[in-house]
Each structure stands twice: as structure tokens, then as C-alpha cells.
Coordinates of N, CA and C in Angstrom, one line a residue:
M5 N 0.8 -1.2 0.0 CA 0.0 0.0 0.0 C 0.9 1.3 0.0
V6 N 0.6 2.2 -0.8 CA 1.3 3.5 -0.9 C 1.1 4.3 0.3
Y7 N 2.1 5.1 0.8 CA 1.9 5.9 1.9 C 0.9 7.0 1.6
G8 N -0.1 7.1 2.5 CA -1.1 8.1 2.4 C -2.3 7.6 1.6
A9 N -2.2 6.5 1.0 CA -3.4 5.9 0.2 C -4.3 5.3 1.2
A10 N -5.6 5.3 0.9 CA -6.6 4.7 1.7 C -7.1 3.4 1.1
D11 N -7.5 2.5 2.0 CA -8.1 1.3 1.5 C -9.5 1.6 1.1
T12 N -9.8 1.6 -0.2 CA -11.1 2.1 -0.7 C -12.0 0.9 -1.2
R13 N -11.6 -0.3 -1.0 CA -12.3 -1.5 -1.5 C -13.7 -1.6 -0.9
N14 N -14.0 -1.3 0.3 CA -15.3 -1.4 1.0 C -16.1 -0.1 1.1
Q15 N -15.7 0.9 0.3 CA -16.3 2.2 0.5 C -17.2 2.5 -0.7
T16 N -18.1 3.3 -0.6 CA -19.1 3.7 -1.7 C -18.3 4.6 -2.6
A17 N -18.8 4.7 -3.8 CA -18.1 5.5 -4.8 C -18.0 7.0 -4.4
P18 N -19.0 7.6 -3.9 CA -18.8 9.0 -3.5 C -17.7 9.2 -2.4
A19 N -17.8 8.3 -1.4 CA -16.7 8.4 -0.4 C -15.3 8.1 -1.0
R20 N -15.2 7.3 -1.9 CA -14.0 7.0 -2.5 C -13.5 8.3 -3.3
R21 N -14.4 8.9 -4.0 CA -14.0 10.2 -4.7 C -13.6 11.2 -3.8
L22 N -14.3 11.3 -2.6 CA -13.9 12.3 -1.6 C -12.5 12.1 -1.0
L23 N -12.2 10.8 -0.8 CA -10.9 10.5 -0.3 C -9.8 10.7 -1.3
L24 N -10.1 10.3 -2.5 CA -9.0 10.4 -3.6 C -9.0 11.7 -4.3
H25 N -9.7 12.7 -3.8 CA -9.8 14.0 -4.5 C -8.4 14.7 -4.5
K26 N -8.0 15.0 -5.7 CA -6.7 15.7 -5.8 C -6.9 17.2 -5.4
C27 N -6.2 17.6 -4.4 CA -6.3 19.0 -4.0 C -5.6 19.9 -4.9
E28 N -6.2 21.1 -5.2 CA -5.7 22.1 -6.0 C -4.6 22.8 -5.2
P29 N -3.6 23.4 -5.9 CA -2.6 24.1 -5.1 C -3.2 25.4 -4.5
V30 N -2.6 25.9 -3.5 CA -3.0 27.1 -2.8 C -2.9 28.3 -3.7
D31 N -3.9 29.2 -3.8 CA -3.9 30.4 -4.5 C -3.2 31.5 -3.6
F32 N -1.9 31.7 -3.8 CA -1.2 32.5 -2.8 C -1.6 34.0 -2.8
P33 N -1.9 34.6 -4.0 CA -2.3 36.0 -3.9 C -3.7 36.1 -3.2
F34 N -4.6 35.2 -3.4 CA -5.8 35.2 -2.6 C -5.6 35.0 -1.1
L35 N -4.7 34.0 -0.8 CA -4.4 33.8 0.6 C -3.8 35.0 1.2
L36 N -2.9 35.7 0.5 CA -2.2 36.9 1.0 C -3.2 38.0 1.3
L37 N -4.2 38.1 0.3 CA -5.3 39.1 0.5 C -6.1 38.8 1.7
I38 N -6.5 37.6 2.0 CA -7.2 37.2 3.1 C -6.5 37.5 4.4
L39 N -5.2 37.1 4.5 CA -4.4 37.3 5.7 C -4.2 38.8 5.9
T40 N -4.1 39.6 4.8 CA -3.9 41.1 5.0 C -5.2 41.7 5.5
L41 N -6.3 41.3 5.0 CA -7.6 41.9 5.5 C -7.8 41.4 7.0
L42 N -7.5 40.2 7.3 CA -7.6 39.7 8.6 C -6.7 40.4 9.6
G43 N -5.5 40.6 9.2 CA -4.5 41.4 10.0 C -5.0 42.8 10.2
A44 N -5.5 43.5 9.2 CA -6.0 44.8 9.3 C -7.1 44.9 10.3
G45 N -8.1 43.9 10.1 CA -9.2 43.9 11.0 C -8.9 43.7 12.4
L46 N -7.9 42.8 12.7 CA -7.4 42.6 14.1 C -6.8 43.8 14.6
L47 N -6.0 44.5 13.8 CA -5.4 45.7 14.2 C -6.4 46.8 14.6
M48 N -7.4 47.0 13.8 CA -8.5 47.9 14.0 C -9.2 47.6 15.3
M49 N -9.5 46.3 15.5 CA -10.2 45.8 16.7 C -9.3 46.1 18.0
F50 N -8.0 45.9 17.9 CA -7.2 46.2 19.0 C -7.2 47.7 19.3
S51 N -7.2 48.5 18.2 CA -7.1 50.0 18.4 C -8.5 50.5 19.0
A52 N -9.6 49.9 18.5 CA -10.9 50.3 19.0 C -11.3 49.8 20.4
S53 N -10.8 48.7 20.7 CA -11.3 48.0 21.9 C -10.3 48.1 23.1
F54 N -9.1 48.6 22.9 CA -8.1 48.6 24.0 C -8.6 49.2 25.3
A55 N -9.2 50.4 25.2 CA -9.6 51.1 26.5 C -10.8 50.4 27.1
R56 N -11.8 50.0 26.3 CA -12.9 49.3 26.8 C -12.6 47.9 27.4
A57 N -11.8 47.2 26.8 CA -11.4 45.9 27.3 C -10.6 46.1 28.7
N58 N -9.7 47.1 28.7 CA -9.0 47.3 30.0 C -9.9 47.7 31.1
Y59 N -10.9 48.6 30.8 CA -11.9 49.0 31.8 C -12.8 47.9 32.2
E60 N -13.3 47.1 31.3 CA -14.3 46.1 31.6 C -13.7 44.8 32.2
T61 N -12.5 44.4 31.7 CA -12.0 43.1 32.1 C -10.6 43.2 32.8
G62 N -9.9 44.3 32.7 CA -8.6 44.4 33.2 C -7.6 43.9 32.3
N63 N -7.9 43.4 31.2 CA -7.0 42.9 30.2 C -7.2 43.7 28.9
P64 N -6.2 44.5 28.6 CA -6.4 45.5 27.4 C -6.5 44.7 26.1
V65 N -6.1 43.5 26.0 CA -6.1 42.8 24.7 C -7.2 41.6 24.7
Y66 N -8.1 41.7 25.7 CA -9.1 40.6 25.8 C -9.9 40.4 24.5
F67 N -10.4 41.5 24.0 CA -11.3 41.3 22.7 C -10.4 40.9 21.5
T68 N -9.2 41.4 21.5 CA -8.4 41.1 20.3 C -7.9 39.6 20.4
V69 N -7.6 39.1 21.6 CA -7.2 37.8 21.7 C -8.4 36.8 21.3
R70 N -9.5 37.2 21.9 CA -10.7 36.4 21.6 C -11.0 36.4 20.0
Q71 N -10.9 37.5 19.4 CA -11.2 37.6 18.0 C -10.1 36.8 17.2
T72 N -8.9 36.9 17.7 CA -7.8 36.2 17.0 C -8.1 34.6 17.0
L73 N -8.6 34.2 18.2 CA -9.0 32.7 18.2 C -10.0 32.4 17.3
F74 N -11.0 33.2 17.1 CA -12.1 33.0 16.2 C -11.6 33.0 14.8
A75 N -10.6 34.0 14.5 CA -10.1 34.1 13.2 C -9.2 32.8 12.8
A76 N -8.5 32.2 13.8 CA -7.8 31.0 13.6 C -8.7 29.9 13.3
L77 N -9.8 29.8 14.1 CA -10.8 28.8 13.8 C -11.4 28.9 12.4
G78 N -11.6 30.1 12.0 CA -12.1 30.4 10.6 C -11.1 30.0 9.6
L79 N -9.9 30.3 9.7 CA -8.8 29.9 8.8 C -8.8 28.4 8.7
A80 N -8.8 27.7 9.8 CA -8.8 26.2 9.8 C -10.0 25.7 9.1
A81 N -11.2 26.2 9.4 CA -12.4 25.8 8.7 C -12.2 26.1 7.1
M82 N -11.7 27.2 6.8 CA -11.5 27.6 5.4 C -10.6 26.5 4.7
F83 N -9.5 26.2 5.4 CA -8.6 25.1 4.8 C -9.3 23.8 4.6
F84 N -10.0 23.3 5.7 CA -10.6 22.0 5.5 C -11.8 22.0 4.5
L85 N -12.5 23.1 4.5 CA -13.7 23.1 3.6 C -13.2 23.3 2.1
S86 N -12.0 23.9 1.9 CA -11.5 24.0 0.6 C -11.0 22.7 0.0
R87 N -10.9 21.7 0.9 CA -10.4 20.4 0.4 C -11.6 19.5 0.0
I88 N -12.8 20.0 0.2 CA -14.0 19.2 -0.3 C -14.2 19.5 -1.8
P89 N -14.4 18.5 -2.6 CA -14.6 18.7 -4.1 C -15.7 19.7 -4.4
T90 N -15.6 20.5 -5.4 CA -16.6 21.4 -5.8 C -17.9 20.8 -6.2
E91 N -17.8 19.5 -6.7 CA -19.0 18.8 -7.1 C -19.9 18.5 -5.9
F92 N -19.4 18.4 -4.7 CA -20.2 18.2 -3.5 C -20.9 19.5 -3.2
W93 N -20.2 20.6 -3.3 CA -21.0 21.9 -3.0 C -22.0 22.1 -4.1
R94 N -21.7 21.8 -5.3 CA -22.7 22.0 -6.4 C -24.0 21.1 -6.1
N95 N -23.8 19.9 -5.7 CA -24.9 19.0 -5.4 C -25.7 19.5 -4.1
M96 N -25.0 20.1 -3.2 CA -25.7 20.5 -2.0 C -26.2 21.9 -2.0
A97 N -26.0 22.6 -3.1 CA -26.5 24.0 -3.2 C -28.0 24.2 -3.0
L98 N -28.8 23.5 -3.7 CA -30.3 23.6 -3.6 C -30.8 23.1 -2.2
P99 N -30.3 21.9 -1.7 CA -30.8 21.6 -0.4 C -30.4 22.6 0.7
V100 N -29.2 23.1 0.7 CA -28.8 24.1 1.7 C -29.6 25.3 1.5
Y101 N -29.9 25.7 0.3 CA -30.7 26.9 0.1 C -32.2 26.7 0.6
G102 N -32.7 25.5 0.4 CA -34.1 25.2 0.9 C -34.1 25.3 2.4
V103 N -33.0 24.7 3.1 CA -33.0 24.7 4.5 C -32.8 26.1 5.1
S104 N -32.1 26.9 4.4 CA -31.9 28.3 4.8 C -33.2 29.1 4.7
L105 N -34.0 28.9 3.6 CA -35.3 29.5 3.5 C -36.2 29.1 4.6
V106 N -36.2 27.8 5.0 CA -37.1 27.3 6.0 C -36.7 28.0 7.4
L107 N -35.4 28.1 7.6 CA -34.8 28.7 8.9 C -35.2 30.2 8.8
L108 N -35.1 30.9 7.8 CA -35.4 32.3 7.7 C -36.9 32.5 8.0
V109 N -37.8 31.7 7.6 CA -39.2 31.8 7.9 C -39.4 31.4 9.4
L110 N -38.7 30.4 9.8 CA -38.9 29.9 11.2 C -38.4 30.9 12.2
V111 N -37.4 31.6 11.9 CA -36.9 32.6 12.9 C -37.9 33.7 13.2
L112 N -38.7 33.9 12.2 CA -39.8 35.0 12.4 C -40.8 34.5 13.5
V113 N -41.1 33.2 13.5 CA -42.0 32.6 14.4 C -41.4 32.2 15.8
A114 N -40.3 31.5 15.8 CA -39.8 30.9 16.9 C -38.4 31.5 17.3
G115 N -37.9 32.5 16.6 CA -36.6 33.1 16.9 C -36.6 33.8 18.3
E116 N -35.3 33.9 18.8 CA -35.2 34.6 20.0 C -35.1 36.1 19.8
Q117 N -35.8 36.9 20.6 CA -35.8 38.4 20.4 C -34.7 39.0 21.2
I118 N -33.8 39.6 20.5 CA -32.6 40.3 21.1 C -32.6 41.7 20.5
G119 N -32.6 42.7 21.4 CA -32.6 44.1 21.0 C -33.8 44.5 20.1
G120 N -35.0 43.9 20.4 CA -36.1 44.2 19.7 C -36.3 43.6 18.3
A121 N -35.5 42.7 18.0 CA -35.5 42.0 16.6 C -35.4 40.5 16.8
R122 N -36.2 39.8 16.0 CA -36.1 38.3 16.0 C -35.1 37.9 14.9
R123 N -33.9 37.7 15.2 CA -32.9 37.2 14.2 C -32.1 36.1 14.6
W124 N -32.3 35.5 15.7 CA -31.4 34.5 16.3 C -32.2 33.2 16.7
F125 N -31.5 32.2 16.7 CA -31.8 30.9 17.3 C -30.8 30.6 18.4
R126 N -31.2 30.0 19.5 CA -30.2 29.5 20.4 C -30.3 28.0 20.4
I127 N -29.2 27.4 20.0 CA -29.1 26.0 19.8 C -28.0 25.5 20.6
F128 N -28.3 24.7 21.7 CA -27.3 24.1 22.6 C -26.4 25.2 23.2
G129 N -27.0 26.3 23.6 CA -26.4 27.4 24.2 C -25.5 28.4 23.2
I130 N -25.6 28.1 22.0 CA -24.9 28.9 21.0 C -25.9 29.6 20.1
Q131 N -25.7 30.9 20.0 CA -26.6 31.7 19.1 C -26.3 31.5 17.7
F132 N -27.3 31.4 16.9 CA -27.1 31.1 15.5 C -28.0 32.0 14.7
Q133 N -27.5 32.7 13.7 CA -28.3 33.6 12.9 C -28.5 33.0 11.5
P134 N -29.8 32.6 11.2 CA -30.0 32.0 9.9 C -29.6 32.7 8.7
S135 N -29.6 34.0 8.8 CA -29.2 34.9 7.6 C -27.7 34.5 7.2
E136 N -26.9 34.1 8.1 CA -25.5 33.7 7.8 C -25.5 32.5 6.9
L137 N -26.3 31.5 7.2 CA -26.4 30.3 6.3 C -27.0 30.8 5.0
A138 N -28.0 31.7 5.0 CA -28.6 32.1 3.7 C -27.6 32.8 2.8
K139 N -26.6 33.5 3.4 CA -25.6 34.2 2.6 C -24.8 33.1 1.8
F140 N -24.4 32.1 2.5 CA -23.6 31.0 2.0 C -24.4 30.3 0.9
A141 N -25.7 30.0 1.2 CA -26.6 29.3 0.3 C -26.7 30.1 -1.0
V142 N -27.0 31.3 -0.9 CA -27.1 32.1 -2.1 C -25.9 32.1 -3.0
I143 N -24.8 32.2 -2.4 CA -23.5 32.1 -3.2 C -23.4 30.8 -3.9
C144 N -23.7 29.7 -3.2 CA -23.6 28.4 -3.7 C -24.6 28.2 -4.9
V145 N -25.8 28.7 -4.7 CA -26.9 28.5 -5.8 C -26.5 29.4 -7.0
L146 N -26.0 30.6 -6.8 CA -25.6 31.4 -7.9 C -24.4 30.8 -8.7
A147 N -23.5 30.2 -7.9 CA -22.3 29.5 -8.6 C -22.8 28.3 -9.3
K148 N -23.7 27.6 -8.8 CA -24.3 26.4 -9.5 C -25.0 26.8 -10.8
K149 N -25.8 27.8 -10.7 CA -26.5 28.3 -11.9 C -25.6 28.8 -12.9
T150 N -24.6 29.5 -12.5 CA -23.5 30.0 -13.4 C -22.9 28.9 -14.2
V151 N -22.6 27.8 -13.5 CA -22.0 26.7 -14.2 C -23.0 25.9 -15.0
D152 N -24.3 25.8 -14.6 CA -25.3 25.1 -15.4 C -25.7 25.9 -16.6
Y153 N -25.7 27.2 -16.6 CA -26.1 28.0 -17.7 C -25.0 28.2 -18.7
G154 N -23.7 28.1 -18.3 CA -22.5 28.2 -19.1 C -22.5 29.6 -19.8
S155 N -22.3 29.5 -21.1 CA -22.1 30.7 -22.0 C -23.3 31.6 -22.1
R156 N -24.5 31.0 -21.8 CA -25.7 31.8 -21.7 C -25.6 33.0 -20.7
M157 N -24.8 32.8 -19.7 CA -24.7 33.8 -18.7 C -24.1 35.1 -19.1
E158 N -23.4 35.1 -20.3 CA -22.8 36.3 -20.9 C -23.8 37.2 -21.4
R159 N -25.0 36.7 -21.7 CA -26.2 37.6 -22.2 C -26.8 38.2 -21.0
F160 N -27.2 39.5 -21.2 CA -27.9 40.3 -20.1 C -29.1 39.6 -19.6
S161 N -29.9 39.1 -20.6 CA -31.2 38.5 -20.1 C -31.0 37.2 -19.2
W162 N -29.9 36.5 -19.4 CA -29.7 35.3 -18.6 C -28.8 35.7 -17.4
G163 N -27.7 36.4 -17.6 CA -26.8 36.7 -16.5 C -27.4 37.6 -15.4
L164 N -27.6 38.8 -15.8 CA -27.9 39.8 -14.7 C -29.4 39.7 -14.3
L165 N -30.3 39.7 -15.3 CA -31.7 39.7 -15.0 C -32.2 38.4 -14.2
R166 N -31.8 37.2 -14.7 CA -32.3 36.0 -14.0 C -31.6 35.8 -12.7
M167 N -30.3 36.1 -12.6 CA -29.6 35.9 -11.4 C -29.9 37.0 -10.3
G168 N -30.3 38.2 -10.8 CA -30.7 39.3 -9.9 C -32.0 39.0 -9.3

């Protein structure tokens, strides 16, 4: 058996494709852009929250450290999610979009009211805003439709009007 190769004899075809997916190389200009924006955001957070964090917690970098941990989790999630084949995201676009629409309607009825607005669910002690899932779902659906329609997307009637 070759180093790093998985035994795929007893696995289903989709699982085998997911394991054997050849990862694309890292897009370094895009990664540099993300890290630059992340660094600038953390620097602004430090500048804006230094006095408040020191006053409220006694630790002047409390909010910055906390946000840095969330940024690291986000970067790790970005790395692992980028290893999933695009065909998986293409197949999941419409189901995720449907779930997000249901959650957006459900939050109006059963959502937690915070600051006078019903925008949140509390699931296992964690607050969740369905609109964040909806943003991801819309991007996936638009990407799927762009691939499905192909060259027709270059026309105004297909590209801008139907996607808008």
C-alpha cells in the first residue's frame, strides 16, 4: 500500500471520490489578500477596543485575543472546507438553500428576540443567525446556476436579469 493511500475497497463511490480528491494548489495571492484583511481587521479591533477591554476586564487585549482565536478557527475551517470537491458543493447548493429559507421563515415565528428584533436561534447554548447560512446558500446557488447555464450567462437576459 502506498503511503497516504486509503483502502477504498469497501467504500461507496462518493466516499472514494472524496478520499481520492486531488487537492488544488493554494492560490497564494488570494491567501495573502485574506491574511492582509484579517490582520488589518485585528489591528483595528485592537485599536478600537483597547480602552474598553482594559476598563471592563482588566486585560487590554481581551477582545483582540478572543477575535484572533475565532479568526484562527475560521482559517482552519476555510482550509478544511477548501479540500472538499466542488461537485459536492454543487450538489448541496439547492438543499442548503431550501434549509436556509425554512430557517429564515422559522426565525420569524420561533426566533429569540434580542434588541427588539427576532434574528437569532439559540441551539445548545450557541446563538445562530439563519441569515449567515442564507448568505452561503445564495453564493452556492448562484455559482451552481452560473456553471449550469454556461455561456448563456454572458447575455444580459440570462446573466444579470435572471440571477438578480
